[in-house]
Amino acid sequence: MKKTWWKDSTVYQIYPRSFNDSNGDGIGDINGIIEKLDYLKDLGIDVIWLSPVYKSPNDDNGYDISDYKKIMDEFGTMEDWERLLDEMHQRGLKLIMDLVVNHSSDEHPWFQESRKSKDNPYRDYFIWRPGKDGAEPNNWESCFSGSAWQYDEATGEYYLHLFSKKQPDLNWENPKLREEVYDMMKFWLDKGIDGFRMDVINFISKVPGLPEAHNPSGKTYAWGGDYFMNGPRIHEYMQEMNKEVLSHYDVMTVGEMPGVDTEEAALYTADERDELNMVFQFEHVDLDAGPGGKWDLKPLELKDLKATFTKWQKGLEGKGWNSLYLNNHDQPRMVSRFGNDKEYRVESAKMLATFLHMMQGTPYVYQGEEIGMTNVQFETIEEYQDIETLNMYHEKVIDGGEDPGQVMESIYVKGRDNARTPIQWDDSENAGFTEGTPWLKVNPNYKEINAKQAVEDPVSVYHYYKKLIQLRKENEIIVYGSYDLILEDHPQIYAYTRTLGDEKLVVILNFSGDRPVFEMPEHVAYEAHELLINNYEVDDQEQIQSIELKPYEARVYRLK
Ligand code: NOJ
C-alpha cells in the first residue's frame, strides 16, 4: 500500500461560527481560530479542515456562497485568513478548505445574472426548467424539506435547489461553469492551501431528463437521489478536476458523498484512477434511522455497526482509503449517540475514540469531540438556528399538525445544532466562547465540560485523544495494518485485530454499560502482550485470555 502524508494524518474539523469569537459579536471568527492554534498543535493533529469561511448570506451557515474568493465579513478579512494559513504552516499544520460547488447562493452574481433572462450568458450556470402542468418540473424533494424547485417570476421558470431555495444547484453540464470552478480552486491552492473537503460532491451530475422520483408512499415530494447521487458523468468530472487542478499540487481531498457504497467509493479513491483520496460515506450514520429517514428514530444495533464498519474496512483495503468519523457539524455528538453522555460520558467518549482511531483510514476529530462535548436540548424551537431543523419542524408541526413534543424529541437526538453549540473553552460566562451574545446558545453543561478543565486533568478525554493521535504517529500498524473483526456475534463487545507483517494488535471495546466477558478467540495466537492504551486502570501483567470488561471499557494490546 502506498504511504502518503494524508494517510498518516489526523484531521481536525473547525466549524468557524462556533469555534472561538475574538471580537465579541457572538460569532466565531478567523482571529479566534488563530488564538487556539497552540491548543490544536498540542493535541497533536496534523490537518485542519475548515468549514466554509467564504462570503455568504448564511442561509445555511456558509454552505451558501455568494463570492468564492472573498472571506465572510463576520469571520474577518483575507489578510486574517492569510495570517491563519501562515501561522498554521509555521506550526507544521496543514489546511484544507471546504469546496461547495454543487450549489452556490442565490445571492452569487452568477445567479443574479442567470435569473434575469433566458438568454443571459449565465443562464446555463444553473438548472432551469419550465413547469409541468402548472406545477414543479418534477417531484424531487429538497434535502431541507419541500420541493427541490423554486419558481422565479422574472422568466417564469423554476430552478433546482437540492438544499434550501437560497442554494441553487450549479449546472456541471456547462463546461464554462466547470472552468470557473477549477479557476477558483487554483486561486486557493496558489495561496498555499493543502487540499479540499468537497461538499456533497457526488450530487453534481444529474441524470439527463431529471426523471420523476419513485414515490411508493404517494407523498407530494419524494427523494430523487437515484437521479443525482453518483450520476452518469460524476467520474468524468472528478477525473477532469484532477487533471486540470489537483494533479498539479501535493494536496489531500475528501469528498462528502451520501449514498456511496464501497464499490463506488473504491472507484472514487483508487490511486490509479486519479480522482479523490477519500470519501465521507454515510452508511454508519444512517443505521439509527427508520424507513421515514433521518428524523424517524430507530435504536442502533451493535451488530449493524459491526457489519457496516467491517464492510468499509475490508471493502477499501488495498483498493482505496477510508475516512474515519463519528460526528461532524451535520451529525449529533458521538458520545450522546453511540455512547452514554451521562454516567459514563468520559469512559464512553474514550472508548469511541479508540474504536475509530484504531481503524485503517484517516481519522477526523470534530471540534469539541476531544473534550467529550454532548448533545443539547433547548426547550423551544425558537432557540434553534439550523435551517434543516426549522424547515422540518415547520413542515411536520405547523403544516402537518404532528405532535410538537415528538418532533422536538427527534431534534434532541438528530438535530444539527447538537454539534454547533459554541465550543466550551472554560467555565466563565458563555463558556469563554464570546464576550457578546452567542449566535446559538451554549450547552448549559459547560461548567463541567470545558477545554480548560480537560487540559488540566491528566485523565481527561482530551489527554486520551493526545495519546491516541501520538500512538498513530509511532505505529505504522495503526495506519496501514489490515483489519479483522473478531467476536462477530457478541451483542455488547466490538473487538478486532490489526495485522501488519508479523505485528498484531487486538482492540477490545465494550459498547455497553454492563460487564460482559471478552474471550480471546482461539485463532488469535500470541505468547506475550503489551498494553498500548486503556480507559480504566489495568494491571499490564493481567492475563487477557478472558477479561471481564467494565462499562464502556476500551483496551488495545500489542500481541507478541
Ligand atoms: C453538506 C454540509 O455538510 C451541510 O452542512 C450543508 O447543509 C449541505 N451539504 C449543503 O451544502
Coordinates of C-alpha atoms and ligand atoms in Angstrom, one line a residue:
M1 CA 0.0 0.0 0.0
K2 CA 1.4 3.4 -1.0
K3 CA 2.3 5.6 2.0
T4 CA 1.3 9.2 2.0
W5 CA 1.2 12.1 4.4
W6 CA -2.6 12.3 4.3
K7 CA -2.9 8.6 5.3
D8 CA -0.6 9.2 8.3
S9 CA -2.5 12.4 9.4
T10 CA -5.2 13.1 11.9
V11 CA -7.6 15.8 10.7
Y12 CA -9.5 18.2 13.0
Q13 CA -12.6 19.9 11.7
I14 CA -13.4 23.5 12.6
Y15 CA -16.9 24.9 12.2
P16 CA -15.8 28.5 12.5
R17 CA -19.1 30.1 13.5
S18 CA -19.0 28.0 16.7
F19 CA -15.3 27.8 17.4
N20 CA -14.0 30.9 19.1
D21 CA -15.1 34.6 18.9
S22 CA -12.3 37.1 19.2
N23 CA -14.3 40.4 18.7
G24 CA -17.4 39.9 20.9
D25 CA -20.0 39.8 18.1
G26 CA -21.2 36.4 19.2
I27 CA -19.9 34.6 16.1
G28 CA -16.6 32.7 15.9
D29 CA -14.0 34.1 13.6
I30 CA -10.6 33.6 12.0
N31 CA -8.7 35.5 14.6
G32 CA -10.4 33.3 17.2
I33 CA -9.0 30.3 15.4
I34 CA -5.5 31.7 15.4
E35 CA -5.7 32.2 19.2
K36 CA -6.3 28.5 19.6
L37 CA -3.7 27.1 17.2
D38 CA -1.3 26.2 20.0
Y39 CA -4.1 24.2 21.7
L40 CA -4.6 22.3 18.5
K41 CA -0.9 21.8 17.9
D42 CA -0.7 20.4 21.4
L43 CA -3.5 18.0 20.7
G44 CA -1.2 16.6 18.0
I45 CA -3.4 16.9 14.9
D46 CA -1.8 17.4 11.5
V47 CA -4.5 18.9 9.3
I48 CA -7.4 21.3 9.9
W49 CA -10.5 21.1 7.7
L50 CA -12.1 24.5 7.9
S51 CA -15.8 24.6 7.1
P52 CA -16.7 27.4 4.7
V53 CA -15.4 30.9 5.5
Y54 CA -16.4 32.5 2.2
K55 CA -18.8 35.4 1.7
S56 CA -22.3 34.2 2.3
P57 CA -25.7 35.4 3.4
N58 CA -25.7 32.5 5.8
D59 CA -28.9 30.8 5.0
D60 CA -27.1 27.6 5.7
N61 CA -24.2 29.0 7.7
G62 CA -21.7 29.5 4.9
Y63 CA -22.7 26.5 2.8
D64 CA -24.4 29.1 0.6
I65 CA -21.6 31.0 -1.0
S66 CA -22.1 34.4 -2.7
D67 CA -18.4 35.0 -3.5
Y68 CA -16.0 32.1 -3.6
K69 CA -12.9 34.3 -3.5
K70 CA -13.9 36.5 -0.5
I71 CA -14.0 36.0 3.2
M72 CA -17.3 36.3 5.1
D73 CA -17.4 39.7 6.9
E74 CA -18.3 38.1 10.3
F75 CA -15.2 35.9 10.1
G76 CA -12.7 38.6 9.2
T77 CA -10.7 39.6 6.2
M78 CA -8.5 38.0 3.6
E79 CA -5.5 39.3 5.5
D80 CA -6.7 37.5 8.6
W81 CA -7.2 34.3 6.6
E82 CA -3.7 34.6 5.1
R83 CA -2.3 35.1 8.6
L84 CA -4.1 31.9 9.7
L85 CA -2.6 29.9 6.9
D86 CA 0.8 31.3 7.7
E87 CA 0.5 30.7 11.4
M88 CA -0.6 27.1 10.7
H89 CA 2.2 26.3 8.3
Q90 CA 4.7 27.8 10.8
R91 CA 3.4 25.2 13.3
G92 CA 3.5 22.4 10.7
L93 CA -0.3 22.2 10.4
K94 CA -1.9 21.8 7.0
L95 CA -5.1 23.5 6.0
I96 CA -7.9 22.0 3.8
M97 CA -10.8 24.3 2.8
D98 CA -14.4 23.4 2.1
L99 CA -15.3 23.4 -1.6
V100 CA -19.1 23.9 -2.0
V101 CA -19.8 23.6 -5.7
N102 CA -22.9 21.5 -6.0
H103 CA -24.7 24.8 -5.4
S104 CA -23.9 28.5 -4.7
S105 CA -26.0 31.1 -3.0
D106 CA -28.9 32.8 -4.9
E107 CA -27.0 36.0 -4.0
H108 CA -24.0 35.0 -6.0
P109 CA -23.6 37.3 -9.0
W110 CA -23.8 34.3 -11.4
F111 CA -27.3 33.5 -10.1
Q112 CA -28.3 37.2 -10.1
E113 CA -27.4 37.3 -13.8
S114 CA -28.8 33.8 -14.5
R115 CA -32.3 34.7 -13.3
K116 CA -32.6 37.9 -15.4
S117 CA -33.4 36.3 -18.8
K118 CA -33.4 33.0 -20.6
D119 CA -30.6 34.2 -22.9
N120 CA -28.4 35.7 -20.2
P121 CA -24.8 34.3 -20.6
Y122 CA -25.1 32.9 -17.1
R123 CA -28.4 31.2 -17.6
D124 CA -26.8 27.8 -18.0
Y125 CA -24.7 28.1 -14.9
F126 CA -27.8 26.8 -13.1
I127 CA -30.5 24.3 -13.8
W128 CA -33.7 25.9 -15.1
R129 CA -36.8 24.1 -16.3
P130 CA -40.3 25.2 -17.3
G131 CA -43.1 24.0 -15.0
K132 CA -45.1 20.8 -15.8
D133 CA -48.9 21.0 -15.9
G134 CA -48.8 24.2 -13.8
A135 CA -46.6 22.6 -11.1
E136 CA -42.9 21.9 -10.5
P137 CA -40.8 20.3 -13.3
N138 CA -40.6 17.1 -11.3
N139 CA -41.5 15.7 -7.8
W140 CA -38.0 15.8 -6.2
E141 CA -37.8 16.7 -2.6
S142 CA -35.2 19.1 -1.2
C143 CA -32.9 17.8 1.5
F144 CA -34.3 20.6 3.6
S145 CA -38.0 19.7 3.1
G146 CA -40.5 20.7 0.5
S147 CA -40.0 20.8 -3.3
A148 CA -36.5 21.0 -4.8
W149 CA -37.7 23.5 -7.3
Q150 CA -38.4 27.2 -6.9
Y151 CA -40.5 29.3 -9.3
D152 CA -38.9 32.5 -10.4
E153 CA -41.1 35.3 -11.6
A154 CA -38.6 37.1 -13.9
T155 CA -38.5 34.3 -16.5
G156 CA -41.5 32.2 -15.5
E157 CA -39.3 29.1 -14.9
Y158 CA -38.2 27.0 -12.0
Y159 CA -34.6 26.5 -10.7
L160 CA -33.4 23.3 -9.0
H161 CA -32.2 23.5 -5.4
L162 CA -31.4 20.2 -3.7
F163 CA -30.9 22.2 -0.5
S164 CA -32.6 25.4 0.5
K165 CA -34.2 27.7 -2.1
K166 CA -31.3 30.1 -1.4
Q167 CA -28.9 27.4 -2.6
P168 CA -29.5 26.9 -6.4
D169 CA -27.7 23.9 -7.9
L170 CA -24.9 24.7 -10.3
N171 CA -25.1 23.1 -13.8
W172 CA -22.0 21.0 -14.2
E173 CA -23.0 20.0 -17.7
N174 CA -21.8 23.5 -18.7
P175 CA -18.1 23.5 -19.4
K176 CA -17.8 27.2 -18.7
L177 CA -19.1 26.6 -15.1
R178 CA -16.6 23.8 -14.7
E179 CA -13.8 26.1 -15.8
E180 CA -14.8 28.8 -13.3
V181 CA -14.8 26.2 -10.5
Y182 CA -11.3 25.0 -11.5
D183 CA -10.0 28.5 -11.6
M184 CA -11.4 29.2 -8.2
M185 CA -9.8 26.1 -6.8
K186 CA -6.4 27.2 -8.3
F187 CA -6.9 30.6 -6.7
W188 CA -6.9 29.0 -3.2
L189 CA -4.3 26.3 -4.0
D190 CA -2.0 29.0 -5.2
K191 CA -2.3 30.8 -1.9
G192 CA -0.8 27.6 -0.4
I193 CA -3.7 25.5 1.0
D194 CA -3.2 21.8 1.3
G195 CA -6.5 20.4 -0.1
F196 CA -10.2 20.4 -0.1
R197 CA -13.2 18.8 1.6
M198 CA -15.8 18.7 -1.1
D199 CA -19.4 19.3 -0.1
V200 CA -21.9 16.7 -1.5
I201 CA -19.6 16.4 -4.5
N202 CA -21.3 13.2 -5.7
F203 CA -24.5 15.2 -6.4
I204 CA -23.1 17.3 -9.2
S205 CA -24.0 15.0 -12.1
K206 CA -27.8 14.7 -12.6
V207 CA -29.4 12.1 -14.9
P208 CA -30.5 13.9 -18.1
G209 CA -34.2 14.5 -18.3
L210 CA -34.4 14.7 -14.4
P211 CA -36.9 11.8 -14.2
E212 CA -39.6 11.7 -11.6
A213 CA -38.5 10.1 -8.2
H214 CA -40.1 6.8 -7.2
N215 CA -42.8 7.6 -4.8
P216 CA -44.3 4.5 -3.3
S217 CA -45.8 6.3 -0.3
G218 CA -47.5 8.8 -2.5
K219 CA -46.1 11.9 -0.8
T220 CA -46.2 15.3 -2.6
Y221 CA -42.4 15.2 -3.0
A222 CA -40.0 12.3 -2.9
W223 CA -36.3 11.5 -2.6
G224 CA -34.8 11.8 -6.1
G225 CA -31.3 10.6 -5.1
D226 CA -31.3 7.8 -7.7
Y227 CA -31.1 10.6 -10.3
F228 CA -28.3 12.7 -8.8
M229 CA -26.2 10.6 -6.4
N230 CA -23.1 9.2 -8.3
G231 CA -24.7 10.4 -11.5
P232 CA -23.7 9.4 -15.1
R233 CA -20.9 11.9 -15.5
I234 CA -19.5 12.1 -12.0
H235 CA -16.3 10.1 -12.6
E236 CA -15.6 12.1 -15.7
Y237 CA -16.0 15.3 -13.7
M238 CA -13.8 14.1 -10.9
Q239 CA -11.1 13.0 -13.4
E240 CA -11.3 16.3 -15.2
M241 CA -10.9 18.2 -12.0
N242 CA -8.0 16.1 -11.0
K243 CA -6.3 16.6 -14.3
E244 CA -7.0 20.3 -14.6
V245 CA -6.3 21.2 -11.0
L246 CA -5.5 18.6 -8.3
S247 CA -2.7 16.8 -10.1
H248 CA -0.6 20.0 -10.1
Y249 CA -0.4 20.2 -6.3
D250 CA 0.5 17.9 -3.4
V251 CA -2.9 18.0 -1.7
M252 CA -5.4 15.9 0.0
T253 CA -9.0 15.6 -1.0
V254 CA -12.1 14.1 0.7
G255 CA -15.5 14.1 -1.0
E256 CA -18.6 14.2 1.0
M257 CA -20.8 11.5 -0.6
P258 CA -24.2 10.5 0.8
G259 CA -25.4 7.3 -0.8
V260 CA -22.0 5.9 -1.8
D261 CA -21.2 2.2 -1.3
T262 CA -17.9 0.5 -1.0
E263 CA -17.6 -0.4 -4.7
E264 CA -18.4 3.2 -5.8
A265 CA -16.0 4.6 -3.1
A266 CA -13.2 2.4 -4.4
L267 CA -13.7 4.0 -7.8
Y268 CA -13.5 7.5 -6.3
T269 CA -10.4 6.8 -4.2
A270 CA -8.3 4.2 -6.1
D271 CA -4.8 5.7 -6.7
E272 CA -4.6 4.8 -10.3
R273 CA -8.0 6.4 -11.2
D274 CA -6.8 9.9 -10.3
E275 CA -10.0 11.2 -8.7
L276 CA -10.1 11.8 -4.9
N277 CA -8.2 10.5 -1.9
M278 CA -11.1 9.7 0.4
V279 CA -14.8 9.9 0.7
F280 CA -17.1 10.6 3.6
Q281 CA -19.6 7.8 3.4
F282 CA -22.9 7.8 5.3
E283 CA -23.8 4.2 6.0
H284 CA -22.9 4.1 9.7
V285 CA -24.7 7.3 10.4
D286 CA -27.8 6.0 8.7
L287 CA -28.1 2.9 10.9
D288 CA -30.3 4.6 13.5
A289 CA -32.8 5.9 11.0
G290 CA -36.1 4.2 10.3
P291 CA -37.8 4.0 6.9
G292 CA -39.0 7.5 7.3
G293 CA -35.5 8.9 7.1
K294 CA -33.2 10.7 9.5
W295 CA -35.9 12.0 11.9
D296 CA -37.6 8.6 12.1
L297 CA -35.7 7.4 15.2
K298 CA -34.5 3.8 15.5
P299 CA -32.3 2.3 18.1
L300 CA -28.8 1.5 16.9
E301 CA -27.9 -2.2 16.9
L302 CA -24.2 -3.1 17.6
K303 CA -24.4 -5.9 15.0
D304 CA -25.3 -3.3 12.3
L305 CA -22.4 -1.1 13.4
K306 CA -20.0 -4.1 13.2
A307 CA -21.3 -5.1 9.8
T308 CA -21.0 -1.6 8.4
F309 CA -17.6 -0.7 9.6
T310 CA -16.3 -4.2 8.7
K311 CA -17.7 -3.8 5.2
W312 CA -15.9 -0.5 4.8
Q313 CA -12.6 -1.7 6.3
K314 CA -12.5 -4.8 4.1
G315 CA -14.1 -3.1 1.1
L316 CA -11.5 -0.4 0.6
E317 CA -8.4 -2.4 1.9
G318 CA -5.8 -2.2 -0.9
K319 CA -8.3 -0.5 -3.2
G320 CA -8.9 3.0 -1.8
W321 CA -8.7 4.7 1.5
N322 CA -11.2 5.2 4.4
S323 CA -12.0 8.4 6.2
L324 CA -13.0 7.7 9.8
Y325 CA -15.6 9.8 11.5
L326 CA -18.3 9.5 14.1
N327 CA -19.6 13.1 14.1
N328 CA -19.3 16.4 12.3
H329 CA -21.3 19.7 12.0
D330 CA -24.2 17.8 10.5
Q331 CA -24.3 14.9 12.9
P332 CA -25.2 14.6 16.6
R333 CA -22.4 14.5 19.1
M334 CA -20.9 11.0 19.1
V335 CA -20.9 10.4 22.8
S336 CA -24.6 11.1 23.0
R337 CA -25.3 9.0 20.0
F338 CA -23.1 5.9 20.3
G339 CA -22.0 6.2 24.0
N340 CA -23.5 7.3 27.3
D341 CA -23.3 11.0 27.9
K342 CA -24.5 10.7 31.5
E343 CA -22.7 8.4 34.0
Y344 CA -20.2 7.1 31.5
R345 CA -19.5 10.2 29.4
V346 CA -15.7 10.2 29.9
E347 CA -15.4 6.4 29.6
S348 CA -17.6 6.1 26.5
A349 CA -16.0 9.1 24.8
K350 CA -12.6 7.4 25.2
M351 CA -14.0 4.1 24.1
L352 CA -15.5 5.5 20.9
A353 CA -12.3 7.4 20.1
T354 CA -10.3 4.1 20.5
F355 CA -12.8 2.4 18.2
L356 CA -12.3 4.9 15.5
H357 CA -8.6 5.8 15.8
M358 CA -7.5 2.2 15.8
M359 CA -9.1 1.5 12.4
Q360 CA -7.5 1.7 9.0
G361 CA -8.0 5.1 7.4
T362 CA -7.6 8.8 8.2
P363 CA -9.4 9.8 11.4
Y364 CA -11.3 13.1 11.7
V365 CA -11.9 14.8 15.0
Y366 CA -14.8 17.3 15.1
Q367 CA -14.3 20.3 17.3
G368 CA -15.3 19.7 20.9
E369 CA -15.2 15.9 20.4
E370 CA -11.8 15.9 22.0
I371 CA -13.3 17.2 25.3
G372 CA -16.4 14.9 25.1
M373 CA -19.0 17.6 24.3
T374 CA -22.5 16.3 24.3
N375 CA -25.9 17.0 22.5
V376 CA -28.1 19.8 23.8
Q377 CA -31.8 20.1 24.5
F378 CA -33.3 23.6 24.0
E379 CA -36.8 24.0 25.4
T380 CA -38.4 25.7 22.4
I381 CA -38.0 25.6 18.7
E382 CA -37.2 29.3 18.7
E383 CA -33.9 28.6 20.3
Y384 CA -32.8 26.5 17.3
Q385 CA -31.0 28.1 14.3
D386 CA -30.4 25.3 11.8
I387 CA -32.4 25.6 8.6
E388 CA -32.8 21.9 8.1
T389 CA -34.3 21.6 11.6
L390 CA -36.5 24.6 11.3
N391 CA -37.9 23.7 7.8
M392 CA -38.6 20.1 9.0
Y393 CA -40.4 21.4 12.2
H394 CA -42.4 23.8 10.0
E395 CA -43.4 21.0 7.6
K396 CA -44.3 18.5 10.3
V397 CA -45.8 20.6 13.0
I398 CA -47.0 23.8 11.6
D399 CA -48.2 22.5 8.2
G400 CA -48.6 18.8 9.1
G401 CA -50.2 19.0 12.5
E402 CA -47.8 16.4 14.0
D403 CA -47.2 16.3 17.8
P404 CA -44.6 19.0 18.6
G405 CA -43.3 17.0 21.6
Q406 CA -42.4 14.1 19.4
V407 CA -40.8 16.3 16.8
M408 CA -38.7 18.0 19.5
E409 CA -37.6 14.6 20.7
S410 CA -36.3 13.8 17.2
I411 CA -34.5 17.2 17.2
Y412 CA -32.8 16.4 20.5
V413 CA -31.5 13.2 19.0
K414 CA -30.7 14.1 15.4
G415 CA -30.7 17.9 15.0
R416 CA -27.6 19.5 13.6
D417 CA -27.5 22.2 16.2
N418 CA -26.4 19.5 18.7
A419 CA -22.9 19.8 17.1
R420 CA -23.0 23.5 16.6
T421 CA -23.3 24.9 20.1
P422 CA -20.2 27.0 20.8
I423 CA -17.0 25.3 21.9
Q424 CA -16.8 25.2 25.7
W425 CA -13.4 26.7 26.4
D426 CA -13.8 27.3 30.2
D427 CA -16.4 27.8 32.9
S428 CA -16.7 31.5 32.6
E429 CA -19.8 33.2 31.1
N430 CA -20.7 31.8 27.6
A431 CA -18.1 29.1 28.2
G432 CA -15.4 31.6 27.2
F433 CA -16.6 31.4 23.6
T434 CA -17.6 35.1 23.3
E435 CA -17.9 38.2 25.3
G436 CA -21.1 39.0 23.4
T437 CA -24.3 37.1 22.9
P438 CA -23.5 33.7 21.2
W439 CA -25.4 33.2 17.9
L440 CA -26.5 29.8 19.2
K441 CA -26.9 29.2 22.9
V442 CA -24.1 27.5 24.8
N443 CA -24.7 24.0 26.2
P444 CA -25.5 24.5 29.9
N445 CA -23.1 21.8 30.9
Y446 CA -20.1 24.0 30.1
K447 CA -19.2 24.5 33.8
E448 CA -18.3 20.8 34.0
I449 CA -17.3 20.1 30.4
N450 CA -14.8 22.6 29.0
A451 CA -11.3 22.6 27.5
K452 CA -9.6 24.3 30.4
Q453 CA -10.7 21.6 32.7
A454 CA -9.8 18.9 30.2
V455 CA -6.3 20.3 29.6
E456 CA -5.6 20.4 33.4
D457 CA -7.0 17.0 34.1
P458 CA -4.4 14.3 33.1
V459 CA -7.1 11.6 32.7
S460 CA -9.5 13.7 30.6
V461 CA -10.9 12.8 27.2
Y462 CA -8.5 15.4 25.8
H463 CA -5.4 13.7 27.1
Y464 CA -6.7 10.4 25.9
Y465 CA -7.0 11.8 22.3
K466 CA -3.5 13.2 22.5
K467 CA -2.3 9.7 23.3
L468 CA -4.3 8.1 20.5
I469 CA -3.0 10.6 18.0
Q470 CA 0.5 10.0 19.2
L471 CA 0.2 6.3 19.0
R472 CA -0.8 6.5 15.4
K473 CA 2.3 8.5 14.6
E474 CA 4.5 5.9 16.3
N475 CA 2.9 2.7 15.0
E476 CA 2.6 2.1 11.3
I477 CA 0.3 -0.8 12.0
I478 CA -2.4 1.6 13.3
V479 CA -2.4 3.4 9.9
Y480 CA -1.7 0.6 7.5
G481 CA -2.4 -2.7 9.2
S482 CA -5.2 -4.8 7.9
Y483 CA -8.4 -5.1 10.0
D484 CA -10.3 -8.3 11.0
L485 CA -13.4 -8.4 13.1
I486 CA -13.5 -11.0 16.0
L487 CA -16.3 -12.0 18.3
E488 CA -18.7 -11.2 15.4
D489 CA -21.9 -12.1 17.2
H490 CA -21.2 -10.7 20.6
P491 CA -24.1 -8.3 21.4
Q492 CA -22.0 -5.9 23.6
I493 CA -18.4 -6.2 22.6
Y494 CA -16.8 -4.9 19.5
A495 CA -13.4 -6.4 19.0
Y496 CA -11.0 -6.5 16.1
T497 CA -7.4 -7.2 15.2
R498 CA -4.9 -5.2 13.1
T499 CA -2.1 -7.0 11.3
L500 CA 1.0 -5.7 9.6
G501 CA 3.7 -8.3 8.7
D502 CA 4.2 -10.2 11.9
E503 CA 2.9 -7.5 14.1
K504 CA -0.6 -7.7 15.6
L505 CA -2.9 -5.6 17.7
V506 CA -6.1 -6.5 19.4
V507 CA -8.7 -3.8 20.1
I508 CA -11.3 -4.7 22.7
L509 CA -14.3 -2.4 23.2
N510 CA -17.3 -2.7 25.5
F511 CA -20.2 -0.8 23.8
S512 CA -22.4 -1.2 26.9
G513 CA -22.9 -0.2 30.5
D514 CA -22.7 -3.8 31.5
R515 CA -19.8 -6.1 32.4
P516 CA -19.6 -8.6 29.6
V517 CA -16.7 -11.1 29.4
F518 CA -14.2 -10.9 26.5
E519 CA -12.9 -14.3 25.4
M520 CA -9.9 -14.3 23.1
P521 CA -10.7 -16.4 20.0
E522 CA -8.5 -19.4 19.6
H523 CA -7.1 -18.4 16.2
V524 CA -5.6 -15.2 17.7
A525 CA -2.3 -16.7 18.8
Y526 CA 0.2 -14.8 21.0
E527 CA 2.9 -15.5 23.6
A528 CA 3.0 -12.2 25.3
H529 CA 1.1 -9.0 25.3
E530 CA 1.7 -5.3 25.9
L531 CA -1.0 -2.7 26.8
L532 CA -1.0 0.2 24.4
I533 CA -3.9 2.3 25.6
N534 CA -6.8 1.8 28.0
N535 CA -9.6 3.9 29.6
Y536 CA -9.6 2.3 33.0
E537 CA -6.7 1.3 35.2
V538 CA -5.4 -2.1 34.2
D539 CA -2.6 -4.3 35.5
D540 CA -0.4 -4.7 32.5
Q541 CA 0.5 -8.3 33.6
E542 CA -3.1 -9.4 33.8
Q543 CA -3.9 -12.4 31.6
I544 CA -6.0 -11.5 28.6
Q545 CA -7.5 -14.8 27.5
S546 CA -10.7 -13.9 29.3
I547 CA -11.4 -10.4 30.6
E548 CA -14.5 -9.1 32.5
L549 CA -14.9 -5.6 31.0
K550 CA -16.1 -2.6 32.9
P551 CA -18.8 -0.3 31.4
Y552 CA -17.6 1.1 28.1
E553 CA -14.1 -0.2 28.7
A554 CA -11.5 0.0 25.9
R555 CA -8.2 -1.7 25.7
V556 CA -5.6 -2.1 23.0
Y557 CA -2.9 -4.7 23.2
R558 CA 0.1 -5.4 21.1
L559 CA 0.4 -9.2 20.8
K560 CA 3.8 -10.8 20.6
Ligands
NOJ1 C1 -23.4 19.1 3.5 C2 -22.9 20.1 4.5 O1 -22.0 19.4 5.4 C3 -24.1 20.6 5.2 O2 -23.8 21.4 6.3 C4 -24.8 21.5 4.2 O3 -26.0 21.9 4.8 C5 -25.1 20.7 2.9 N1 -24.1 19.9 2.5 C6 -25.5 21.7 1.8 O4 -24.3 22.4 1.5

